[in-house]
XYZ file of C-alpha atoms in Angstrom:
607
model
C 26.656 17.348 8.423
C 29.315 14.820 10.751
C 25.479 13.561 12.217
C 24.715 12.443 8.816
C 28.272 10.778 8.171
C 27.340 8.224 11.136
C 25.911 5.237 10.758
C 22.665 4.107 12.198
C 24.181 1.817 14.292
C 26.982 4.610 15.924
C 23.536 6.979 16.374
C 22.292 3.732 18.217
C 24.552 2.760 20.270
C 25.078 6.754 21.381
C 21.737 6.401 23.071
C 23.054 4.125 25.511
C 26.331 5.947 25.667
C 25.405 6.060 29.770
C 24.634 2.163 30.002
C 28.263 1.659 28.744
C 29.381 4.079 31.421
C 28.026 2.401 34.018
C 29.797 -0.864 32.574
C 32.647 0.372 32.669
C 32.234 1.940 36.220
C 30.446 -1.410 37.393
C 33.701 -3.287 35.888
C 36.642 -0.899 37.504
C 34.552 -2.095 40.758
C 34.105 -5.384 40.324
C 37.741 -5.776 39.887
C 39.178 -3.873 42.821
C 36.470 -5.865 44.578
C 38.192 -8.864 43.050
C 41.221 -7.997 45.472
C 39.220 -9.127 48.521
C 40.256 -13.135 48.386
C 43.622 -11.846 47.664
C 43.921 -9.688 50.285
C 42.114 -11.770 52.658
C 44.217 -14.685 52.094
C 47.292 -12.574 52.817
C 46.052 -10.823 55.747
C 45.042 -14.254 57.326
C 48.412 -15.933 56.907
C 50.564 -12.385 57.962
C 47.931 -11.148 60.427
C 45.792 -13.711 62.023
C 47.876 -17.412 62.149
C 50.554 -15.627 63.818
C 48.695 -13.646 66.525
C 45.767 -16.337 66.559
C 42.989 -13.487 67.045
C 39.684 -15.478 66.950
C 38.203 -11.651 66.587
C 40.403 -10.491 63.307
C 39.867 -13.469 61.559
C 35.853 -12.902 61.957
C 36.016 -9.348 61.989
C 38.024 -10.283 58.376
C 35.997 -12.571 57.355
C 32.763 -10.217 58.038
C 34.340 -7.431 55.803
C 35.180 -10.001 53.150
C 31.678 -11.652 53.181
C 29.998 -7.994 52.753
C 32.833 -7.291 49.836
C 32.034 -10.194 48.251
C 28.804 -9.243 48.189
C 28.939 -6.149 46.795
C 31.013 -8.043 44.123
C 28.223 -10.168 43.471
C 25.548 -7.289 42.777
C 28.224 -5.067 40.518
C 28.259 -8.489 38.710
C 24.607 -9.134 38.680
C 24.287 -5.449 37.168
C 26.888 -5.038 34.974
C 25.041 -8.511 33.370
C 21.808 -6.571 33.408
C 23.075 -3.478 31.814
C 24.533 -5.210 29.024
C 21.740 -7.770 28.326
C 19.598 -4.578 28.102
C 21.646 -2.701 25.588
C 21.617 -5.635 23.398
C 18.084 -5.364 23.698
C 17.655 -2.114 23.164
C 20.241 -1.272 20.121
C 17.595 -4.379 18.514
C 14.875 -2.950 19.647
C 15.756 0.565 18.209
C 17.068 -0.610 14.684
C 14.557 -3.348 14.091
C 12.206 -1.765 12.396
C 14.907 0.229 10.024
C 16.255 -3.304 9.533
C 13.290 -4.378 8.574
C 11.972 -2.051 6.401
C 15.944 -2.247 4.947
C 14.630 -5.868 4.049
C 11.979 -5.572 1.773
C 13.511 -2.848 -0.277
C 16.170 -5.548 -0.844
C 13.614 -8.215 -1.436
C 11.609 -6.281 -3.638
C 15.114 -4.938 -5.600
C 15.643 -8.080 -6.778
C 19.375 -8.266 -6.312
C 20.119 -12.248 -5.663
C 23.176 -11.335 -4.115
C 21.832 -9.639 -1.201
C 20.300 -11.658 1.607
C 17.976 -8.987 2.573
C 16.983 -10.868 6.048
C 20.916 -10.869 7.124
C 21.177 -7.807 8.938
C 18.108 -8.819 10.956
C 20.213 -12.093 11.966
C 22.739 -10.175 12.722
C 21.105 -7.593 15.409
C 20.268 -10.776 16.824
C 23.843 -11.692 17.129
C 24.447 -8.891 19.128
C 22.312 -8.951 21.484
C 22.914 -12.795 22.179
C 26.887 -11.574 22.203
C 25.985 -8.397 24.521
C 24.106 -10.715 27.148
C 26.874 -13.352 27.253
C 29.767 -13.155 29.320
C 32.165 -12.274 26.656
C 31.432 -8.653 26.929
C 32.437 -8.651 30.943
C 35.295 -9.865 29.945
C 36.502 -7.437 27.018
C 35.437 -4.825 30.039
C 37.802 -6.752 32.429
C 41.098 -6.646 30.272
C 41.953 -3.241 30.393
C 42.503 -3.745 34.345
C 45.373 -6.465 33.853
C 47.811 -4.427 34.329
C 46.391 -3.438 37.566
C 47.125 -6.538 39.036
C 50.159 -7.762 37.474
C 51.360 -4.733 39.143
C 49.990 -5.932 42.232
C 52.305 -8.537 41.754
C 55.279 -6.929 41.055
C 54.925 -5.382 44.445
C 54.339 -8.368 46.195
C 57.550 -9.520 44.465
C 59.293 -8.634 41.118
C 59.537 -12.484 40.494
C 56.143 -12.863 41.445
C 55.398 -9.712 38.766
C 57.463 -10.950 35.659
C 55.977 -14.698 36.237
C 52.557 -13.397 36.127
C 53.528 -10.895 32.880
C 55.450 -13.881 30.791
C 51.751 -15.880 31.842
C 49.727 -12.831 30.242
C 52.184 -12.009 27.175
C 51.664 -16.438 26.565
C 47.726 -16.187 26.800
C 47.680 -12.681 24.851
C 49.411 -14.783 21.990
C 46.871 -17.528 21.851
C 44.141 -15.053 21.773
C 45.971 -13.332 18.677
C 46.823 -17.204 16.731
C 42.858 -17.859 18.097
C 41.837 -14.826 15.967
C 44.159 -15.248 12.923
C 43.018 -18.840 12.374
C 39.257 -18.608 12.966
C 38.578 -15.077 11.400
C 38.250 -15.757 7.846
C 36.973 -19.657 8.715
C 33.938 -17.988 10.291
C 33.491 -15.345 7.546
C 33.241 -18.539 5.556
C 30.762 -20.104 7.582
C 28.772 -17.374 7.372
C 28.860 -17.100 3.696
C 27.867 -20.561 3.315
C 25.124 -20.155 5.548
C 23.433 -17.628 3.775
C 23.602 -19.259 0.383
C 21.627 -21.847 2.401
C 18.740 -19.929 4.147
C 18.775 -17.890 0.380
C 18.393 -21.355 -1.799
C 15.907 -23.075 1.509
C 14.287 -19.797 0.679
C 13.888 -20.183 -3.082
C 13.215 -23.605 -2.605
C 10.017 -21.923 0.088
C 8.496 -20.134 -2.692
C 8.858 -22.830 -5.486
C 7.439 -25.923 -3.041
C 3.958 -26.287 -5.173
C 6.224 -26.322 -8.228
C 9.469 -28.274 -7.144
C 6.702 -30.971 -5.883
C 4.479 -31.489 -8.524
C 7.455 -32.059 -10.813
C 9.762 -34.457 -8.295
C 12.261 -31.556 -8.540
C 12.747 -31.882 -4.529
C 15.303 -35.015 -4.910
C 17.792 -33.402 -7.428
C 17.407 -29.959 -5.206
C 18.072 -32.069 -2.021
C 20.965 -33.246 -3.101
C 22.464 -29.986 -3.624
C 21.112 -28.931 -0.557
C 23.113 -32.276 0.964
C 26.779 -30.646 -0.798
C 26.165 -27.194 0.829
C 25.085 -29.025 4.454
C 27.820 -31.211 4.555
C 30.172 -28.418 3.727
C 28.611 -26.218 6.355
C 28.591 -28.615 8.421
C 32.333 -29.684 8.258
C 33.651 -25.849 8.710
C 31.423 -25.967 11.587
C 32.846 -28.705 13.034
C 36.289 -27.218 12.431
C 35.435 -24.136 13.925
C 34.541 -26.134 16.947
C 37.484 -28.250 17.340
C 39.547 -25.453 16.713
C 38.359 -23.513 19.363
C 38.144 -26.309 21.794
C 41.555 -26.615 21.083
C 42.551 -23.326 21.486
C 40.315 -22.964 24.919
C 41.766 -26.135 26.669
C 45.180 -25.213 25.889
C 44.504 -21.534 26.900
C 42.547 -23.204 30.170
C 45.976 -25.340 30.905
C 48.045 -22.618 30.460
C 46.136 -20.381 32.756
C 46.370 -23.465 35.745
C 49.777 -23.723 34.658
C 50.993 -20.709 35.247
C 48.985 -20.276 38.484
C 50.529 -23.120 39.918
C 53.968 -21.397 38.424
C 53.485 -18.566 40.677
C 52.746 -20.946 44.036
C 56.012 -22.785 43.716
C 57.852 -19.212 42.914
C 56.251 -18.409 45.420
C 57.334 -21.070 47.715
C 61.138 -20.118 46.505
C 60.807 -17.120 47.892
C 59.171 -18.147 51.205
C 62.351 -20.650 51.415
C 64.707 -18.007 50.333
C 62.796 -15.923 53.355
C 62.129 -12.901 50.535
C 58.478 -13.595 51.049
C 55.606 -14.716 53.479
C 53.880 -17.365 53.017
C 50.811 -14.917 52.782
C 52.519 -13.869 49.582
C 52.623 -16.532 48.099
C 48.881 -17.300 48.553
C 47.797 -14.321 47.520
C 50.299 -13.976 44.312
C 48.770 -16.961 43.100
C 44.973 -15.986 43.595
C 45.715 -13.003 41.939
C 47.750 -14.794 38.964
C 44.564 -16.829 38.279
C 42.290 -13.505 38.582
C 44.757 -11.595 35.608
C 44.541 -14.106 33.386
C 40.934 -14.838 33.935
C 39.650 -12.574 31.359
C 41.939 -13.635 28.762
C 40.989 -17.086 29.239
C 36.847 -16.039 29.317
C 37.765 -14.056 26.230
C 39.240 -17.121 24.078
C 36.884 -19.118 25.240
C 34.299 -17.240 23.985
C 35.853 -15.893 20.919
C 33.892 -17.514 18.176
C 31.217 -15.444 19.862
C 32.903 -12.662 19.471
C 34.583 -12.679 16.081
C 30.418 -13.029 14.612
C 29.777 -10.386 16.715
C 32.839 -8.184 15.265
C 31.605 -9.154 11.893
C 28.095 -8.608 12.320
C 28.886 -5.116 13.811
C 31.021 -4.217 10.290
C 27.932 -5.319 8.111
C 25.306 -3.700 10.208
C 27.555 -0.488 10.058
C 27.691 -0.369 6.641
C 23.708 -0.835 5.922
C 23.447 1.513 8.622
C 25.243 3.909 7.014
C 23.449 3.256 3.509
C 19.856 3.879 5.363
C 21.465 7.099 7.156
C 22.246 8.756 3.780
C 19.269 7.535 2.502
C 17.213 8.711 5.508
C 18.408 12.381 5.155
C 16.452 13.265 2.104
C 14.547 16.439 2.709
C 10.562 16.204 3.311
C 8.586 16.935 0.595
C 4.832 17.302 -0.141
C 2.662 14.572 -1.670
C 2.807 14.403 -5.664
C 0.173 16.320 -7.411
C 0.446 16.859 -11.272
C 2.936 14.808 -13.365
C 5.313 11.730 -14.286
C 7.781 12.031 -16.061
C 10.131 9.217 -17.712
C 13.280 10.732 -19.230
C 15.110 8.242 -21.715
C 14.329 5.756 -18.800
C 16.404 2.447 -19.661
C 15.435 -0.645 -17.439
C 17.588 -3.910 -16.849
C 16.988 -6.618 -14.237
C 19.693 -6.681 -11.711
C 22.832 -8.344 -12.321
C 21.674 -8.431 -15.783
C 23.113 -7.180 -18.738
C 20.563 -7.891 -20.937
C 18.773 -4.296 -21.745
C 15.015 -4.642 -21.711
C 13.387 -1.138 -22.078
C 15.327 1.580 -24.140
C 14.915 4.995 -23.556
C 11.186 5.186 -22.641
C 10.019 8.677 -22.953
C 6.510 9.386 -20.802
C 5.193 12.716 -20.007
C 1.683 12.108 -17.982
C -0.221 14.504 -16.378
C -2.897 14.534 -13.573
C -6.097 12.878 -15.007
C -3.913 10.460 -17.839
C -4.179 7.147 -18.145
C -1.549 4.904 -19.665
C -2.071 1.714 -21.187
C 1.381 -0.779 -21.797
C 1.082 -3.348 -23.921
C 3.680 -5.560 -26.197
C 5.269 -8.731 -26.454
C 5.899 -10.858 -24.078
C 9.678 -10.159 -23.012
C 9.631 -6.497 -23.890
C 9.852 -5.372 -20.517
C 6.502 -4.082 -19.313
C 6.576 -5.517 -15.797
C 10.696 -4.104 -15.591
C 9.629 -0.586 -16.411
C 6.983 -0.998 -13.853
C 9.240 -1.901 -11.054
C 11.218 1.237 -12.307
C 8.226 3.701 -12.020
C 7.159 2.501 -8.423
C 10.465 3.019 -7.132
C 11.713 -0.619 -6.772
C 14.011 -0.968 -9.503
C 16.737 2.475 -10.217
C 16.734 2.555 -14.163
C 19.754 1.599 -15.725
C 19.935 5.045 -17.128
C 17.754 7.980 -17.315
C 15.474 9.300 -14.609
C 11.692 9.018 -13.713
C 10.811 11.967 -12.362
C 7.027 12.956 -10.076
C 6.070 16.800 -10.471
C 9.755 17.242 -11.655
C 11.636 15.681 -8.643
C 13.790 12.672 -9.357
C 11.935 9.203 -8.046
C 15.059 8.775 -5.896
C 14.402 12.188 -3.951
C 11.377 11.586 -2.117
C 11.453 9.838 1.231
C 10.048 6.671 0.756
C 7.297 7.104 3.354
C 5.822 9.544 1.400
C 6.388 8.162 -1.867
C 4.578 4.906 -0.504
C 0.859 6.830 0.097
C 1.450 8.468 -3.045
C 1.338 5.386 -5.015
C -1.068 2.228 -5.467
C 0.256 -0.639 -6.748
C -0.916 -3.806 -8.240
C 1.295 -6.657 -9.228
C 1.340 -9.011 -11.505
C 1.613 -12.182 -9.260
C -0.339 -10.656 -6.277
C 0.341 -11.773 -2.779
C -1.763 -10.435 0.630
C -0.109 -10.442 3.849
C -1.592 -13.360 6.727
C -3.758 -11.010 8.557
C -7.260 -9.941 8.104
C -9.092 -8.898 4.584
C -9.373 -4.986 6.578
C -5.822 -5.373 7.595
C -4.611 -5.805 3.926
C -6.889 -3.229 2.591
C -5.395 -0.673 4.678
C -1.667 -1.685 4.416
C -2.015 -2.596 7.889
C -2.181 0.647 8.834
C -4.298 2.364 11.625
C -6.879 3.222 9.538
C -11.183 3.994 10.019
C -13.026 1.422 9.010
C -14.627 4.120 6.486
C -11.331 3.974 4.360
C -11.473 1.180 4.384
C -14.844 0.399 3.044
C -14.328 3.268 0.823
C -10.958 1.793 -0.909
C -13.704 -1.333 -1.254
C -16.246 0.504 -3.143
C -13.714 2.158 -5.158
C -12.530 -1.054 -6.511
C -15.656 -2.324 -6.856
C -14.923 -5.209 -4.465
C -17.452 -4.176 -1.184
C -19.877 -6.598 -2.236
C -17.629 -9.589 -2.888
C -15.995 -8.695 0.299
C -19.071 -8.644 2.108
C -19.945 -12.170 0.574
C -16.744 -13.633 2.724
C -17.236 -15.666 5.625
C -16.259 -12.943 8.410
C -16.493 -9.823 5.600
C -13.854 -7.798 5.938
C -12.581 -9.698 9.247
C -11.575 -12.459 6.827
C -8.422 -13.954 7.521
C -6.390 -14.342 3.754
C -4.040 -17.063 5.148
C -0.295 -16.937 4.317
C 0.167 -15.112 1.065
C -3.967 -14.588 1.028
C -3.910 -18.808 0.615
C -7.322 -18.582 1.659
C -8.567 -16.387 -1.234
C -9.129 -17.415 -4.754
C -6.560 -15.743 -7.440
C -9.530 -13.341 -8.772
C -10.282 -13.131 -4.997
C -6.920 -12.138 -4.054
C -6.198 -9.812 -7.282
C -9.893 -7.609 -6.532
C -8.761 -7.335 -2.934
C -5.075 -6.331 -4.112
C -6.800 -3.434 -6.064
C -8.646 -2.289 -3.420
C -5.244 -2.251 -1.062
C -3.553 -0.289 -4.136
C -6.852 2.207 -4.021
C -6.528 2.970 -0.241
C -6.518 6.607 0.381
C -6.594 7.634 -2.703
C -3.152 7.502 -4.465
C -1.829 10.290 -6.977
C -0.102 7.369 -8.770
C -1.687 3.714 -9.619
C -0.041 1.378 -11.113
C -1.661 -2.222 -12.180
C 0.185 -5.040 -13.806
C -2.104 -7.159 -15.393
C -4.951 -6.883 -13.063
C -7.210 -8.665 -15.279
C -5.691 -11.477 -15.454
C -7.666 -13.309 -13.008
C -11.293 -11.387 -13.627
C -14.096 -12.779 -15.313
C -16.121 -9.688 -17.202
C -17.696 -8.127 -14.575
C -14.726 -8.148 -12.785
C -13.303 -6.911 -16.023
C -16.428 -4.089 -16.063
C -15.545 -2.918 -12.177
C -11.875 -2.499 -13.146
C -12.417 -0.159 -15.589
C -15.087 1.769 -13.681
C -12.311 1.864 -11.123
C -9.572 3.207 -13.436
C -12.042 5.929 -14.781
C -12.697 6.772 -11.499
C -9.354 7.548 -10.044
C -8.862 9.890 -13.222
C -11.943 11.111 -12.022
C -10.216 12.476 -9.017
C -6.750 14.053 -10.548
C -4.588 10.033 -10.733
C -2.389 8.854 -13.022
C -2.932 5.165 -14.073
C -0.771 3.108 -15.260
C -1.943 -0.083 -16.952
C 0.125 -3.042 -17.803
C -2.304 -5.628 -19.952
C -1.979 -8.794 -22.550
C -5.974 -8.358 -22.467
C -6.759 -5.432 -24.722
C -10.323 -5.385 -23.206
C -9.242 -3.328 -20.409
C -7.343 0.115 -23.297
C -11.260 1.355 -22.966
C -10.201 2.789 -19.801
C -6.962 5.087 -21.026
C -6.398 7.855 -22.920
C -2.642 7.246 -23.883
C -0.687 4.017 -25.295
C 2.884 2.403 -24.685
C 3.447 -0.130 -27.452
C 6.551 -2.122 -26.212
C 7.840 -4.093 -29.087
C 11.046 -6.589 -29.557
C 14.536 -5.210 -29.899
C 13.722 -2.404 -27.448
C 11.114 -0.761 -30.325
C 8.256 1.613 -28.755
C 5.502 3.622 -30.107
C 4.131 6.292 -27.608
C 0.616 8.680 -27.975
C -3.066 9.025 -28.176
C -4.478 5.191 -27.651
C -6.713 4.905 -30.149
C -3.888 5.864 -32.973
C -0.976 3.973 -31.235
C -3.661 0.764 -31.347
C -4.113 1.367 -35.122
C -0.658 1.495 -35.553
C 0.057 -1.665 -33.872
C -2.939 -3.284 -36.142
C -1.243 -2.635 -38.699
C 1.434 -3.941 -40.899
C 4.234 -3.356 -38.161
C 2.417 -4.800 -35.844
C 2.172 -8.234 -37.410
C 6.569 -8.116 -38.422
C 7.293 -7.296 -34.697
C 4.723 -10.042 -33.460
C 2.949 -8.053 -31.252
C 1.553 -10.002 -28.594
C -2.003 -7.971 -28.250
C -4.511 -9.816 -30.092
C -5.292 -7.242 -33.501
C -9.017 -8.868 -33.691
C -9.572 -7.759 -29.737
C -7.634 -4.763 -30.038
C -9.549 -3.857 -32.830
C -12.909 -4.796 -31.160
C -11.776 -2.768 -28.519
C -10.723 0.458 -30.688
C -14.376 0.257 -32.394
C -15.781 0.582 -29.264
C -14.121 3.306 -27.882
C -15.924 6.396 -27.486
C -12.925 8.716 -28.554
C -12.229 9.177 -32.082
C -10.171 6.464 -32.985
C -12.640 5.332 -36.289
C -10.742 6.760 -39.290
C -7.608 7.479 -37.990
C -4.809 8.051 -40.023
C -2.427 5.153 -39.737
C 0.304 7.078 -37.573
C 3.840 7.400 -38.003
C 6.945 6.370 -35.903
C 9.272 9.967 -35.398
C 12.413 9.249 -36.253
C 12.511 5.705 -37.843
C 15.923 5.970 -39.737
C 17.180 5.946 -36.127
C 18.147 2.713 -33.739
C 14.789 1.598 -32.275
C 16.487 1.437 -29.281
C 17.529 4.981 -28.441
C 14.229 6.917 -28.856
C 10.883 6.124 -27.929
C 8.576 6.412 -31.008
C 6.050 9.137 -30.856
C 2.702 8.618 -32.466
C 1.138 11.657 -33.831
């Protein structure tokens, strides 16, 4: 549909379609009201000097004080109008722009600055409330006035044009030479908030091994560049603006002495003359407001493209029909994973059929690409080819609102959000505190919880600083548990759990089978395959052995698993397989399906 071809931004601004209205009525006001000195001027030196009416000139002066003043509040809200639809066009796509910016963030793409189009809503609403705007409004009625002065005079008129044609140049050179400068600028700029950024998340690192220096003086090459455009920029438009000022004064003094010609040459009162050059100054007014402010207004041009064309990403991606919460299955299809930018292939065509109830263990070396599939299955990562599919829809076909309650998700390097221990539970949702607790219990965690200064009014800190990493990981689980997800996913959740934390992990997994979930467990720690039904063995040069855990574990103990160099520990693993409770003891050693072919086009199926 043409709605859908819009951007966000066009849908947006359409909502204030009747703000920009009343700009533009407010403007075609304030500039006939502009007239008044003009007129004023001329009626006092045609009208009142020569008749010396005391009464006129106050009855003139009167009207012109009330004009004026009407002038005045057209100005005043004309200002107010467009400060507020800065406001509100922020207002309304903030929270699209934000959630915009951790889908970036968590896609991993380095070449995206996912907090840039945040930055640059806030561009245009600082552009929209300066007075740049008023005076892109006031340059369509230029020609009002310069024929104004044509009637006055034709010299008068063709004065005043060559002064506008001069100034209309300037503003064109103005643009030409800072356009791609400030596109520049702006590049540069983001390569510094992205590396102060990096720099942000590495501090503990970058400090304990005196990497700041070396890092500082890189950041000192990018600031002093920066810096130096900036300063160009600046001098450049000073530049520009003085000699756009000078020519303005220039020109208006132009027009008095033509003018006084034609006062001489008794083609003109001296009324005329006042007035011609008044209104001179007031044509080229805008033009001179708009260079002056035109490094304003080329970031604001710029920062109107990008937001149009994440706007228009979101739109499509906005559009997907509603569907109902996932039920029954997940399905990877020849699912091939690569980090982005990469071209290094780290999963090859993983095959996965789970149904409600199934639990998946993925273990491997290190480097196979557990934690890359997993970003693929929750939706952060598109696979590099293949699909991943929930009750047969494509992952990429559910709205991610509902895809986010249908899944629970545990990271590997866990992080809470600053808020409260309740707050983090429940995704900072609006939630009961019943869900809350409940998502507790189910991850075992109530009691630790409880054991917290303020319980469940806790505040984590910044990135749950205030937590220890087991802590932070039992509370994570809990968050991924809230309300019950169809699909849970845990990367190495046991990495920071002693073995009762180990104990009320698995109680938590068998529980959410309980229930109808599918889990998905990423581990190093073997301890934790009690709790599945099903293995991924994810082996070096894309290798993979898929089926029943107990014979994909004897597989990988045995002689394969030692020429691959699995990284699972065969003495644990094997601990772990004995005490199962399926029937893993005296298991045939299982086969890979289709070994003649390349490891890395089929998933191996264990039988």
């Amino acid at each position: 549909m043409a709605v859908e071809k819009r951007s966000g931004l066009a849908r947006a601004m359409a909502r204030y379609r009747s703000g920009i209205v009343a700009v533009a009525l407010f403007s075609g006001l304030i500039n006939i009201l502009t007239l008044t000195g003009s007129l004023f001027m001329l009626a006092v030196y045609d009208k009142v000097l020569p008749s010396r009416s005391i009464p006129t000139l106050i009855a003139l002066s009167l009207f012109a004080a009330m004009l004026y003043g009407f002038h005045g509040l057209f100005e005043v809200l004309r200002g107010r109008i467009l400060s507020r639809v800065g406001s509100g066009l922020e207002e309304a796509l903030g929270p699209r722009l934000f959630s915009w910016m951790i889908s970036q963030r968590a896609s991993g793409d380095p070449r995206v600055d996912a907090s840039a189009p945040l930055r640059d809503a806030e561009t245009l609403r600082g552009f929209s409330a300066s007075p740049g705007p008023g005076a892109l409004f006031d340059m369509p009625w230029i020609p009002v006035y310069l024929a104004i002065c044509f009637a006055f005079h034709p010299l008068i008129g063709w004065t005043a044009t060559g002064g506008a044609l001069l100034l209309l140049a300037l503003t064109a050179v103005t643009d030409l030479l800072t356009r791609e400068p400030s596109r520049h600028v702006h590049a540069v700029r983001e390569d510094k908030t992205r590396m102060a950024e990096e720099c942000r998340r590495s501090a503990e690192v970058l400090e304990a091994m005196s990497i700041t220096p070396a890092l500082g003086r890189r950041w000192e090459g990018m600031q002093s560049g920066y810096l130096a455009q900036q300063q160009w920029l600046a001098d450049l438009g000073n530049l520009l603006g003085t000699i756009t000022k000078t020519t303005r004064l220039m020109m208006q003094s132009l027009v008095l002495a033509v003018g006084a010609y034609l006062v001489i040459n008794m083609e003109a009162s001296g009324g005329i003359m006042i007035a011609g050059s008044i209104l001179m100054s007031r044509a080229l007014a805008p033009i001179d407001l708009a260079v002056g402010h035109w490094r304003a207004f080329v970031t604001a041009r710029q920062a109107w493209a990008r937001l149009n064309v994440v706007t228009r990403d979101m739109s499509a991606a906005e559009s997907r029909m509603a569907l109902p919460l996932p039920t029954r299955s997940l399905d990877l299809q020849k699912v091939s994973v690569a980090p982005p930018l990469s071209a290094q292939i780290t999963a090859h065509d993983i095959n996965v059929q789970l149904q409600a109830g199934d639990a998946l263990g993925v273990i491997g070396t290190s480097g196979a690409g557990k934690s890359s599939l997993v970003r693929v299955i929750v939706g952060v990562w598109k696979p590099l080819r293949g699909a991943v599919r929930l009750d047969g829809i494509k992952m990429d076909q559910w709205p991610r609102d509902v895809l986010g309650r249908a899944i629970g998700y545990l990271p590997q390097d866990v992080e809470l959000i600053a808020g409260t221990v309740a707050e983090n539970i429940a995704r900072f949702q609006d939630a009961e505190p019943s869900e809350v607790v409940e998502a507790a219990r189910k991850a075992n965690v109530h009691q630790l919880i409880a054991g917290l200064p303020d319980g469940y009014h806790t505040q984590v800190g910044l990135g749950g600083s205030s937590l220890s990493a087991g802590q932070r990981q039992r509370v994570a689980l809990a968050r991924a548990m809230f309300r019950d997800p169809f699909l849970l996913i845990l990367d190495e959740p046991n990495s920071n759990l002693d073995g009762a934390g180990e104990a009320a992990l698995a109680d938590a997994i068998a529980r959410a089978r309980d229930r109808g979930a599918i889990v998905i467990v990423v581990a190093h720690r073997p301890s934790i395959m009690s709790a599945v039904n099903k293995v991924l063995f994810m082996g070096p040069n894309g290798q993979t052995l898929i089926g029943d855990r107990d014979a994909v574990l004897a597989r990988v103990l045995g002689r394969d698993a030692i020429e691959t160099g699995s990284a699972a520990d065969p003495q644990a693993l094997a601990g772990n397989r004995n005490k199962a409770g399926d029937s893993g003891a005296g298991a045939a050693v299982p086969q890979i399906t289709g070994a003649d072919d390349d490891p890395r086009r089929a998933t191996a199926e264990v039988q």
